PDB file of C-alpha atoms in Angstrom:
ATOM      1  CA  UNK A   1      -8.851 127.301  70.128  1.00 48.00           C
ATOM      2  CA  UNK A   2      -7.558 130.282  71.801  1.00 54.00           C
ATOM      3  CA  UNK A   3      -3.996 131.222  71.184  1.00 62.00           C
ATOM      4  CA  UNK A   4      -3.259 131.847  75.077  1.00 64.00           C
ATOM      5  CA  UNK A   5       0.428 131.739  75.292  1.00 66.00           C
ATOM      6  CA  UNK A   6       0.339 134.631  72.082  1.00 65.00           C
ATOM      7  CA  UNK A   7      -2.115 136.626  73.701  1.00 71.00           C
ATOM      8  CA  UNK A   8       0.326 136.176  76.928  1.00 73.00           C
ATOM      9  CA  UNK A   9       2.830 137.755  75.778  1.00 76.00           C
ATOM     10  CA  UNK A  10       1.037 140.240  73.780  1.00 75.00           C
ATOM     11  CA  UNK A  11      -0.275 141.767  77.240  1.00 74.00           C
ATOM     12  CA  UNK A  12       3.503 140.683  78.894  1.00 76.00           C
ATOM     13  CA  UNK A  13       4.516 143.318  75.847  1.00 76.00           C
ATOM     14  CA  UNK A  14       2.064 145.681  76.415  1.00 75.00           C
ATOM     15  CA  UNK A  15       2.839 146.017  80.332  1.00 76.00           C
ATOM     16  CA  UNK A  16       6.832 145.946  79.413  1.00 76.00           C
ATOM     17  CA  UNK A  17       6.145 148.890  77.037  1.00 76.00           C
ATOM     18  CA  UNK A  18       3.347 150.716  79.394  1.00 75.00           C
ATOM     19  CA  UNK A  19       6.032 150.302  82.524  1.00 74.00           C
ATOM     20  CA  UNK A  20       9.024 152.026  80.172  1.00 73.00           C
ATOM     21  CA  UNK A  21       6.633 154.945  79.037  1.00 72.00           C
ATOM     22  CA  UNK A  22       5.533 155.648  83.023  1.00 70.00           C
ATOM     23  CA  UNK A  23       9.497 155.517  83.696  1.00 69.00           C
ATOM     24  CA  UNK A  24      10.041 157.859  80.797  1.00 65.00           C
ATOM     25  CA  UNK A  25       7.551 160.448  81.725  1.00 63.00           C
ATOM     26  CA  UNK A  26       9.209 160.603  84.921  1.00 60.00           C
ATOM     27  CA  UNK A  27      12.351 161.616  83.694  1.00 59.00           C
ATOM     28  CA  UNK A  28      10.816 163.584  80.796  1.00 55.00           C
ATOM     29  CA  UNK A  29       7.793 165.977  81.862  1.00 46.00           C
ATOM     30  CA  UNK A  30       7.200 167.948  79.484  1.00 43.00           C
ATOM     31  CA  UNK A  31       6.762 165.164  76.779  1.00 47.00           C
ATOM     32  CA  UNK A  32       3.675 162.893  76.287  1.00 48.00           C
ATOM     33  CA  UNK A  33       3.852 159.559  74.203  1.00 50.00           C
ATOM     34  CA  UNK A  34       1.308 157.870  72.137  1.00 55.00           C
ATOM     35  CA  UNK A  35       1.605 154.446  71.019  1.00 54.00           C
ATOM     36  CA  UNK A  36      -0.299 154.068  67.396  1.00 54.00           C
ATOM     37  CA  UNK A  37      -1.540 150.437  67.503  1.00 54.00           C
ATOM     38  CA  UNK A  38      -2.977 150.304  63.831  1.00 57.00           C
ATOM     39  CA  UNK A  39       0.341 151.624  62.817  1.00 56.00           C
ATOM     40  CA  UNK A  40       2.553 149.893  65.398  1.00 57.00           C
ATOM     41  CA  UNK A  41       4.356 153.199  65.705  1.00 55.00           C
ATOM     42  CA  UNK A  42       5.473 154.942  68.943  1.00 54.00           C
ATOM     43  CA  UNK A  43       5.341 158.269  67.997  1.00 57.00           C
ATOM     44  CA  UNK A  44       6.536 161.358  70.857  1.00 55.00           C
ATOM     45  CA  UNK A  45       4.707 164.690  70.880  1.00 53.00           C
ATOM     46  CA  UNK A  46       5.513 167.789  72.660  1.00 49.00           C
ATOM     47  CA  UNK A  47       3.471 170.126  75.181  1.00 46.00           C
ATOM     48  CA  UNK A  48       1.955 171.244  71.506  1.00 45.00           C
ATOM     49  CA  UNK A  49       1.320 168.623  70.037  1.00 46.00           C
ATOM     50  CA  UNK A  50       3.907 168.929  67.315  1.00 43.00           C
ATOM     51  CA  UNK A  51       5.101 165.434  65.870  1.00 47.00           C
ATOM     52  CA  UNK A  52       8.487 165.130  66.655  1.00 45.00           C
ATOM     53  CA  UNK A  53       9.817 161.752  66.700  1.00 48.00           C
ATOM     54  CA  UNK A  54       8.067 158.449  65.285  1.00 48.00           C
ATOM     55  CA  UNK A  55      10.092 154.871  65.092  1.00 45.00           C
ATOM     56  CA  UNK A  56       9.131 151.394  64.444  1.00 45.00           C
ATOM     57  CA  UNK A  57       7.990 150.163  68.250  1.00 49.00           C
ATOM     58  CA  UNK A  58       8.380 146.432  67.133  1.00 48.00           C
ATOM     59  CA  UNK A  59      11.796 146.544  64.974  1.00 52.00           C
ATOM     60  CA  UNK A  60      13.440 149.239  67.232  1.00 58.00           C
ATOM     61  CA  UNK A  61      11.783 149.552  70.660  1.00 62.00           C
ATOM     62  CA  UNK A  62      10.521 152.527  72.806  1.00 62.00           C
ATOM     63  CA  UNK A  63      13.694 153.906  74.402  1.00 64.00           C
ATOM     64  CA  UNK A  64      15.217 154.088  71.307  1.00 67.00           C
ATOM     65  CA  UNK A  65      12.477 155.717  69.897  1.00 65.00           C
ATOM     66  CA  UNK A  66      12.612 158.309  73.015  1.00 65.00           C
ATOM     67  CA  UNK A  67      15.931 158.231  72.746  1.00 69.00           C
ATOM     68  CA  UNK A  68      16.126 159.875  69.124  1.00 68.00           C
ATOM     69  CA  UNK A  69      13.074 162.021  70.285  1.00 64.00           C
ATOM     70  CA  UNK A  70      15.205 163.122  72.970  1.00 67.00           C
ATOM     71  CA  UNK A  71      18.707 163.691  70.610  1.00 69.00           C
ATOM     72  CA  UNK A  72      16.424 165.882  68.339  1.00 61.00           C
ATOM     73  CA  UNK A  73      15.620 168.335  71.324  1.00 54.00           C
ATOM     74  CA  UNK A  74      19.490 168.445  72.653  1.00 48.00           C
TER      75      UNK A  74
END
């Protein structure tokens, strides 16, 4: 049997996390994020593709990630 109400909120995830990144780049051109899924690790990237920032997406969320990307910059 299918595991709907997992796979749910899975995709309820994925749309939470895809909504924050949209909201991010917004505020935040010059940066582009990548979400590794075999690694479940949100890692941020600059204009040249330097790996700047990476964080736990599932222990510590996205905008905390971004925001330590962000601290490292300032």
């Amino acid at each position: 049997m299918l595991n709907i109400s997992g796979n749910l909120n899975l995709l309820f995830q994925m749309q939470i996390m895809f909504q924050e990144i949209q909201y991010l780049k917004n505020k935040v051109l010059l940066f582009q994020y990548v979400f590794d899924f075999s690694k479940k690790h949100f890692v941020g990237y600059n204009l040249f593709g330097i790996q700047t920032c990476q964080s736990i997406i599932l222990q510590e969320g996205i905008l905390k990630a971004t925001n330590e990307f962000l601290r490292e910059k300032v």
